[in-house]
Amino acid sequence: MSHGIFPFWQALLNNPKQIGAIWPAGSSLTAAMLKEVFAAAPGLVIELGGGTGMITQGLFDARTHFSGLMVFERTPSLANCLQNRFPDLTIHPTCASHVDQLDLSQQDTLTLVSSLPFRSLPPCDRTRLEMSIVKVSAGCPRFRLIQYSYFKREPFPSPAANLRWRQKQTVMRNIPPATLWVLEKT
Ligand SMILES: C[S@@+](CC[C@H](N)C(=O)[O-])C[C@H]1O[C@@H](n2cnc3c(N)ncnc32)[C@H](O)[C@@H]1O
């Protein structure tokens, strides 16, 4: 059983819309997300919604190939578990929309790896997140947001004319099956 599963279910009971999943990412989904990260030069990698740390662990193991790695996780109990498990990693225990407050001026390649449950988030959170994604994408010549969703649905409509979703593989060995999507510049 993965680390942090009980805090995950506790968080799910407390705030189901913010968790937005019945089960953490499995190993097949983690492997597929990692493969997608390496489909192009990753540069700085920022994980949005680290949760129990399944995908975080995969990213952490591959971190020497990135120019940096950090994580945003808004649920305090999950953020604490992540920080205990990865003491050397920067875990921001705040809304991932604060990614636009980081100084990314030196970064020419940025990869956001997201488990955020856009479809179940309150509209105000979703709008804030989409606006910050547009802002950071504008500042980085090479930008990708790698996101999974359930039932093959586009995670959210592209938030800018110069950003387009590409549908990638569906991982059947996940609960529930998850489809990868990449938002990138046209
Ligand atoms: C689907 S769950 C996590 C899945 C994660 N890959 C795992 O294996 O545990 C989504 C996560 O996003 C976090 N989250 C939701 N809204 C957020 C926000 N605005 N900023 C940061 N994290 C957020 C939730 O607390 C939750 O941990």
PDB file of C-alpha atoms and ligand atoms in Angstrom:
ATOM      1  CA  MET A   1       0.000   0.000   0.000  1.00  0.00           C
ATOM      2  CA  SER A   2       1.331   3.435  -0.906  1.00  0.00           C
ATOM      3  CA  HIS A   3       2.552   6.014   1.616  1.00  0.00           C
ATOM      4  CA  GLY A   4      -0.074   8.442   2.868  1.00  0.00           C
ATOM      5  CA  ILE A   5      -3.129   6.402   1.828  1.00  0.00           C
ATOM      6  CA  PHE A   6      -4.981   7.056   5.107  1.00  0.00           C
ATOM      7  CA  PRO A   7      -4.403  10.830   4.979  1.00  0.00           C
ATOM      8  CA  PHE A   8      -5.624  10.590   1.363  1.00  0.00           C
ATOM      9  CA  TRP A   9      -8.921   8.991   2.351  1.00  0.00           C
ATOM     10  CA  GLN A  10      -9.279  11.356   5.299  1.00  0.00           C
ATOM     11  CA  ALA A  11      -8.755  14.279   2.933  1.00  0.00           C
ATOM     12  CA  LEU A  12     -11.220  12.720   0.479  1.00  0.00           C
ATOM     13  CA  LEU A  13     -13.868  12.557   3.198  1.00  0.00           C
ATOM     14  CA  ASN A  14     -13.179  16.133   4.296  1.00  0.00           C
ATOM     15  CA  ASN A  15     -13.073  17.704   0.845  1.00  0.00           C
ATOM     16  CA  PRO A  16     -14.025  15.323  -1.975  1.00  0.00           C
ATOM     17  CA  LYS A  17     -14.063  18.012  -4.666  1.00  0.00           C
ATOM     18  CA  GLN A  18     -10.510  19.102  -3.862  1.00  0.00           C
ATOM     19  CA  ILE A  19      -9.209  15.523  -3.964  1.00  0.00           C
ATOM     20  CA  GLY A  20     -11.305  14.537  -6.975  1.00  0.00           C
ATOM     21  CA  ALA A  21     -10.246  10.873  -7.106  1.00  0.00           C
ATOM     22  CA  ILE A  22     -11.194   7.694  -5.268  1.00  0.00           C
ATOM     23  CA  TRP A  23      -7.666   6.295  -5.321  1.00  0.00           C
ATOM     24  CA  PRO A  24      -4.138   7.701  -5.661  1.00  0.00           C
ATOM     25  CA  ALA A  25      -2.310   7.322  -8.967  1.00  0.00           C
ATOM     26  CA  GLY A  26      -1.111   3.744  -9.519  1.00  0.00           C
ATOM     27  CA  SER A  27       2.305   2.606 -10.715  1.00  0.00           C
ATOM     28  CA  SER A  28       1.188   2.273 -14.367  1.00  0.00           C
ATOM     29  CA  LEU A  29      -0.164   5.831 -14.407  1.00  0.00           C
ATOM     30  CA  THR A  30       3.007   7.078 -12.712  1.00  0.00           C
ATOM     31  CA  ALA A  31       5.141   5.331 -15.345  1.00  0.00           C
ATOM     32  CA  ALA A  32       3.035   6.814 -18.160  1.00  0.00           C
ATOM     33  CA  MET A  33       3.308  10.324 -16.689  1.00  0.00           C
ATOM     34  CA  LEU A  34       7.088   9.913 -16.381  1.00  0.00           C
ATOM     35  CA  LYS A  35       7.344   8.691 -19.958  1.00  0.00           C
ATOM     36  CA  GLU A  36       5.466  11.784 -21.072  1.00  0.00           C
ATOM     37  CA  VAL A  37       7.746  14.031 -18.994  1.00  0.00           C
ATOM     38  CA  PHE A  38      10.706  12.598 -20.937  1.00  0.00           C
ATOM     39  CA  ALA A  39       9.002  12.878 -24.334  1.00  0.00           C
ATOM     40  CA  ALA A  40      10.781  16.262 -24.546  1.00  0.00           C
ATOM     41  CA  ALA A  41      13.498  17.969 -22.503  1.00  0.00           C
ATOM     42  CA  PRO A  42      11.832  18.444 -19.084  1.00  0.00           C
ATOM     43  CA  GLY A  43      13.748  21.509 -17.807  1.00  0.00           C
ATOM     44  CA  LEU A  44      12.245  22.675 -14.517  1.00  0.00           C
ATOM     45  CA  VAL A  45       9.537  20.271 -13.344  1.00  0.00           C
ATOM     46  CA  ILE A  46       6.768  21.436 -11.023  1.00  0.00           C
ATOM     47  CA  GLU A  47       4.181  18.977  -9.773  1.00  0.00           C
ATOM     48  CA  LEU A  48       0.724  20.368  -9.055  1.00  0.00           C
ATOM     49  CA  GLY A  49      -1.331  18.375  -6.529  1.00  0.00           C
ATOM     50  CA  GLY A  50       1.252  15.883  -5.247  1.00  0.00           C
ATOM     51  CA  GLY A  51      -1.317  14.072  -3.079  1.00  0.00           C
ATOM     52  CA  THR A  52       0.087  10.858  -1.604  1.00  0.00           C
ATOM     53  CA  GLY A  53       3.333  11.247  -3.525  1.00  0.00           C
ATOM     54  CA  MET A  54       2.995   8.382  -5.997  1.00  0.00           C
ATOM     55  CA  ILE A  55       3.975  10.539  -8.962  1.00  0.00           C
ATOM     56  CA  THR A  56       6.220  12.656  -6.751  1.00  0.00           C
ATOM     57  CA  GLN A  57       8.291   9.547  -6.007  1.00  0.00           C
ATOM     58  CA  GLY A  58       8.754   8.845  -9.717  1.00  0.00           C
ATOM     59  CA  LEU A  59       9.736  12.456 -10.362  1.00  0.00           C
ATOM     60  CA  PHE A  60      12.037  12.482  -7.340  1.00  0.00           C
ATOM     61  CA  ASP A  61      13.858   9.372  -8.587  1.00  0.00           C
ATOM     62  CA  ALA A  62      14.396  11.062 -11.976  1.00  0.00           C
ATOM     63  CA  ARG A  63      15.240  14.516 -10.596  1.00  0.00           C
ATOM     64  CA  THR A  64      18.869  14.516 -11.740  1.00  0.00           C
ATOM     65  CA  HIS A  65      17.524  14.859 -15.297  1.00  0.00           C
ATOM     66  CA  PHE A  66      15.612  18.038 -14.420  1.00  0.00           C
ATOM     67  CA  SER A  67      16.954  21.519 -13.844  1.00  0.00           C
ATOM     68  CA  GLY A  68      14.815  21.521 -10.673  1.00  0.00           C
ATOM     69  CA  LEU A  69      11.821  19.879  -9.032  1.00  0.00           C
ATOM     70  CA  MET A  70       9.198  21.237  -6.662  1.00  0.00           C
ATOM     71  CA  VAL A  71       5.666  20.348  -5.647  1.00  0.00           C
ATOM     72  CA  PHE A  72       2.452  22.198  -4.783  1.00  0.00           C
ATOM     73  CA  GLU A  73      -0.048  20.407  -2.532  1.00  0.00           C
ATOM     74  CA  ARG A  74      -2.889  22.358  -0.964  1.00  0.00           C
ATOM     75  CA  THR A  75      -4.247  19.824   1.569  1.00  0.00           C
ATOM     76  CA  PRO A  76      -2.166  20.449   4.733  1.00  0.00           C
ATOM     77  CA  SER A  77      -2.090  16.826   5.946  1.00  0.00           C
ATOM     78  CA  LEU A  78      -0.926  15.564   2.543  1.00  0.00           C
ATOM     79  CA  ALA A  79       1.618  18.393   2.198  1.00  0.00           C
ATOM     80  CA  ASN A  80       3.027  17.438   5.647  1.00  0.00           C
ATOM     81  CA  CYS A  81       3.310  13.777   4.644  1.00  0.00           C
ATOM     82  CA  LEU A  82       5.094  14.783   1.438  1.00  0.00           C
ATOM     83  CA  GLN A  83       7.517  17.039   3.278  1.00  0.00           C
ATOM     84  CA  ASN A  84       8.311  14.261   5.801  1.00  0.00           C
ATOM     85  CA  ARG A  85       8.830  11.753   3.035  1.00  0.00           C
ATOM     86  CA  PHE A  86      10.918  14.086   0.839  1.00  0.00           C
ATOM     87  CA  PRO A  87      12.730  16.351   3.324  1.00  0.00           C
ATOM     88  CA  ASP A  88      15.052  17.768   0.637  1.00  0.00           C
ATOM     89  CA  LEU A  89      12.261  18.652  -1.771  1.00  0.00           C
ATOM     90  CA  THR A  90      10.518  22.023  -1.840  1.00  0.00           C
ATOM     91  CA  ILE A  91       6.854  21.337  -1.107  1.00  0.00           C
ATOM     92  CA  HIS A  92       4.631  24.427  -1.338  1.00  0.00           C
ATOM     93  CA  PRO A  93       1.653  23.773   0.980  1.00  0.00           C
ATOM     94  CA  THR A  94      -0.510  26.227  -0.932  1.00  0.00           C
ATOM     95  CA  CYS A  95      -2.798  26.547  -3.935  1.00  0.00           C
ATOM     96  CA  ALA A  96      -0.959  25.618  -7.124  1.00  0.00           C
ATOM     97  CA  SER A  97      -2.140  28.889  -8.686  1.00  0.00           C
ATOM     98  CA  HIS A  98       0.736  30.473  -6.726  1.00  0.00           C
ATOM     99  CA  VAL A  99       3.069  28.928  -9.278  1.00  0.00           C
ATOM    100  CA  ASP A 100       2.789  32.245 -11.106  1.00  0.00           C
ATOM    101  CA  GLN A 101       4.458  33.979  -8.158  1.00  0.00           C
ATOM    102  CA  LEU A 102       7.689  32.009  -8.550  1.00  0.00           C
ATOM    103  CA  ASP A 103      10.603  33.694 -10.261  1.00  0.00           C
ATOM    104  CA  LEU A 104      10.780  31.616 -13.444  1.00  0.00           C
ATOM    105  CA  SER A 105      12.588  34.286 -15.470  1.00  0.00           C
ATOM    106  CA  GLN A 106      15.695  32.094 -15.862  1.00  0.00           C
ATOM    107  CA  GLN A 107      13.718  29.075 -17.089  1.00  0.00           C
ATOM    108  CA  ASP A 108      13.381  28.459 -20.777  1.00  0.00           C
ATOM    109  CA  THR A 109      11.805  24.999 -20.359  1.00  0.00           C
ATOM    110  CA  LEU A 110       9.032  24.322 -17.884  1.00  0.00           C
ATOM    111  CA  THR A 111       7.055  21.100 -17.404  1.00  0.00           C
ATOM    112  CA  LEU A 112       4.025  21.148 -15.113  1.00  0.00           C
ATOM    113  CA  VAL A 113       2.939  17.668 -14.023  1.00  0.00           C
ATOM    114  CA  SER A 114      -0.579  17.896 -12.704  1.00  0.00           C
ATOM    115  CA  SER A 115      -2.962  15.614 -10.832  1.00  0.00           C
ATOM    116  CA  LEU A 116      -5.283  18.541 -10.090  1.00  0.00           C
ATOM    117  CA  PRO A 117      -8.945  17.484 -10.333  1.00  0.00           C
ATOM    118  CA  PHE A 118      -9.988  20.400 -12.540  1.00  0.00           C
ATOM    119  CA  ARG A 119     -13.426  18.990 -13.270  1.00  0.00           C
ATOM    120  CA  SER A 120     -14.447  18.820  -9.631  1.00  0.00           C
ATOM    121  CA  LEU A 121     -12.755  21.992  -8.355  1.00  0.00           C
ATOM    122  CA  PRO A 122     -14.883  25.033  -7.500  1.00  0.00           C
ATOM    123  CA  PRO A 123     -15.072  27.379 -10.543  1.00  0.00           C
ATOM    124  CA  CYS A 124     -13.154  30.176  -8.751  1.00  0.00           C
ATOM    125  CA  ASP A 125     -10.211  27.830  -7.983  1.00  0.00           C
ATOM    126  CA  ARG A 126     -10.267  26.509 -11.494  1.00  0.00           C
ATOM    127  CA  THR A 127     -10.242  30.004 -13.009  1.00  0.00           C
ATOM    128  CA  ARG A 128      -7.339  31.060 -10.773  1.00  0.00           C
ATOM    129  CA  LEU A 129      -5.371  27.955 -11.761  1.00  0.00           C
ATOM    130  CA  GLU A 130      -6.050  28.422 -15.458  1.00  0.00           C
ATOM    131  CA  MET A 131      -4.970  32.082 -15.295  1.00  0.00           C
ATOM    132  CA  SER A 132      -1.713  31.181 -13.576  1.00  0.00           C
ATOM    133  CA  ILE A 133      -1.042  28.446 -16.150  1.00  0.00           C
ATOM    134  CA  VAL A 134      -1.521  30.999 -18.943  1.00  0.00           C
ATOM    135  CA  LYS A 135       0.817  33.416 -17.145  1.00  0.00           C
ATOM    136  CA  VAL A 136       3.669  30.952 -16.580  1.00  0.00           C
ATOM    137  CA  SER A 137       3.309  29.504 -20.088  1.00  0.00           C
ATOM    138  CA  ALA A 138       3.705  32.995 -21.543  1.00  0.00           C
ATOM    139  CA  GLY A 139       7.008  33.459 -19.699  1.00  0.00           C
ATOM    140  CA  CYS A 140       8.599  30.178 -20.841  1.00  0.00           C
ATOM    141  CA  PRO A 141       9.545  29.506 -24.469  1.00  0.00           C
ATOM    142  CA  ARG A 142       9.130  25.755 -23.984  1.00  0.00           C
ATOM    143  CA  PHE A 143       6.127  24.936 -21.863  1.00  0.00           C
ATOM    144  CA  ARG A 144       4.104  21.781 -21.260  1.00  0.00           C
ATOM    145  CA  LEU A 145       1.356  20.873 -18.814  1.00  0.00           C
ATOM    146  CA  ILE A 146       0.974  17.108 -18.451  1.00  0.00           C
ATOM    147  CA  GLN A 147      -2.363  16.216 -16.917  1.00  0.00           C
ATOM    148  CA  TYR A 148      -4.512  13.119 -16.576  1.00  0.00           C
ATOM    149  CA  SER A 149      -8.264  12.918 -16.609  1.00  0.00           C
ATOM    150  CA  TYR A 150     -10.895  10.227 -16.322  1.00  0.00           C
ATOM    151  CA  PHE A 151     -13.313   8.999 -19.021  1.00  0.00           C
ATOM    152  CA  LYS A 152     -11.063  10.475 -21.756  1.00  0.00           C
ATOM    153  CA  ARG A 153     -12.474  13.947 -21.131  1.00  0.00           C
ATOM    154  CA  GLU A 154     -10.385  17.011 -21.937  1.00  0.00           C
ATOM    155  CA  PRO A 155      -9.246  18.243 -18.489  1.00  0.00           C
ATOM    156  CA  PHE A 156     -10.537  21.788 -19.136  1.00  0.00           C
ATOM    157  CA  PRO A 157     -10.956  23.921 -22.262  1.00  0.00           C
ATOM    158  CA  SER A 158      -7.676  25.388 -23.452  1.00  0.00           C
ATOM    159  CA  PRO A 159      -7.331  28.691 -21.584  1.00  0.00           C
ATOM    160  CA  ALA A 160      -5.442  30.562 -24.364  1.00  0.00           C
ATOM    161  CA  ALA A 161      -5.477  30.738 -28.151  1.00  0.00           C
ATOM    162  CA  ASN A 162      -1.815  29.690 -28.350  1.00  0.00           C
ATOM    163  CA  LEU A 163      -2.236  26.617 -26.103  1.00  0.00           C
ATOM    164  CA  ARG A 164      -3.627  23.336 -27.410  1.00  0.00           C
ATOM    165  CA  TRP A 165      -4.406  19.997 -25.776  1.00  0.00           C
ATOM    166  CA  ARG A 166      -3.025  16.812 -27.251  1.00  0.00           C
ATOM    167  CA  GLN A 167      -4.592  13.562 -26.122  1.00  0.00           C
ATOM    168  CA  LYS A 168      -2.083  10.860 -25.227  1.00  0.00           C
ATOM    169  CA  GLN A 169      -2.332   7.293 -23.985  1.00  0.00           C
ATOM    170  CA  THR A 170      -5.065   5.860 -21.782  1.00  0.00           C
ATOM    171  CA  VAL A 171      -3.792   3.839 -18.850  1.00  0.00           C
ATOM    172  CA  MET A 172      -6.292   1.031 -18.308  1.00  0.00           C
ATOM    173  CA  ARG A 173      -4.377  -0.364 -15.331  1.00  0.00           C
ATOM    174  CA  ASN A 174      -5.425   2.460 -13.035  1.00  0.00           C
ATOM    175  CA  ILE A 175      -8.448   2.991 -10.798  1.00  0.00           C
ATOM    176  CA  PRO A 176     -10.270   4.370 -12.691  1.00  0.00           C
ATOM    177  CA  PRO A 177      -8.548   4.223 -16.110  1.00  0.00           C
ATOM    178  CA  ALA A 178      -6.882   7.563 -16.814  1.00  0.00           C
ATOM    179  CA  THR A 179      -6.073   9.384 -20.035  1.00  0.00           C
ATOM    180  CA  LEU A 180      -2.990  11.576 -20.341  1.00  0.00           C
ATOM    181  CA  TRP A 181      -3.241  14.999 -21.938  1.00  0.00           C
ATOM    182  CA  VAL A 182      -0.541  17.529 -22.776  1.00  0.00           C
ATOM    183  CA  LEU A 183      -1.261  21.248 -23.049  1.00  0.00           C
ATOM    184  CA  GLU A 184       1.422  22.890 -25.161  1.00  0.00           C
ATOM    185  CA  LYS A 185       2.071  25.889 -27.353  1.00  0.00           C
ATOM    186  CA  THR A 186       0.788  25.730 -30.914  1.00  0.00           C
TER     187      THR A 186
HETATM  188  C1  LIG B   1      -6.233  13.302  -7.539  1.00  0.00           C
HETATM  189  S1  LIG B   1      -5.539  13.839  -6.027  1.00  0.00           S
HETATM  190  C2  LIG B   1      -3.845  13.427  -5.992  1.00  0.00           C
HETATM  191  C3  LIG B   1      -3.347  12.360  -6.865  1.00  0.00           C
HETATM  192  C4  LIG B   1      -1.881  12.100  -6.686  1.00  0.00           C
HETATM  193  N1  LIG B   1      -1.275  11.905  -7.976  1.00  0.00           N
HETATM  194  C5  LIG B   1      -1.682  10.834  -5.836  1.00  0.00           C
HETATM  195  O1  LIG B   1      -1.268   9.831  -6.388  1.00  0.00           O
HETATM  196  O2  LIG B   1      -1.973  10.857  -4.665  1.00  0.00           O
HETATM  197  C6  LIG B   1      -5.428  15.591  -6.359  1.00  0.00           C
HETATM  198  C7  LIG B   1      -4.572  16.355  -5.393  1.00  0.00           C
HETATM  199  O3  LIG B   1      -4.589  17.740  -5.756  1.00  0.00           O
HETATM  200  C8  LIG B   1      -4.625  18.513  -4.574  1.00  0.00           C
HETATM  201  N2  LIG B   1      -5.187  19.826  -4.909  1.00  0.00           N
HETATM  202  C9  LIG B   1      -6.465  20.118  -5.246  1.00  0.00           C
HETATM  203  N3  LIG B   1      -6.588  21.423  -5.528  1.00  0.00           N
HETATM  204  C10 LIG B   1      -5.356  21.964  -5.383  1.00  0.00           C
HETATM  205  C11 LIG B   1      -4.831  23.267  -5.565  1.00  0.00           C
HETATM  206  N4  LIG B   1      -5.612  24.288  -5.943  1.00  0.00           N
HETATM  207  N5  LIG B   1      -3.517  23.472  -5.344  1.00  0.00           N
HETATM  208  C12 LIG B   1      -2.712  22.439  -4.949  1.00  0.00           C
HETATM  209  N6  LIG B   1      -3.143  21.188  -4.758  1.00  0.00           N
HETATM  210  C13 LIG B   1      -4.459  20.941  -4.972  1.00  0.00           C
HETATM  211  C14 LIG B   1      -5.496  17.706  -3.621  1.00  0.00           C
HETATM  212  O4  LIG B   1      -5.279  18.066  -2.282  1.00  0.00           O
HETATM  213  C15 LIG B   1      -5.071  16.290  -3.949  1.00  0.00           C
HETATM  214  O5  LIG B   1      -4.007  15.878  -3.148  1.00  0.00           O
END
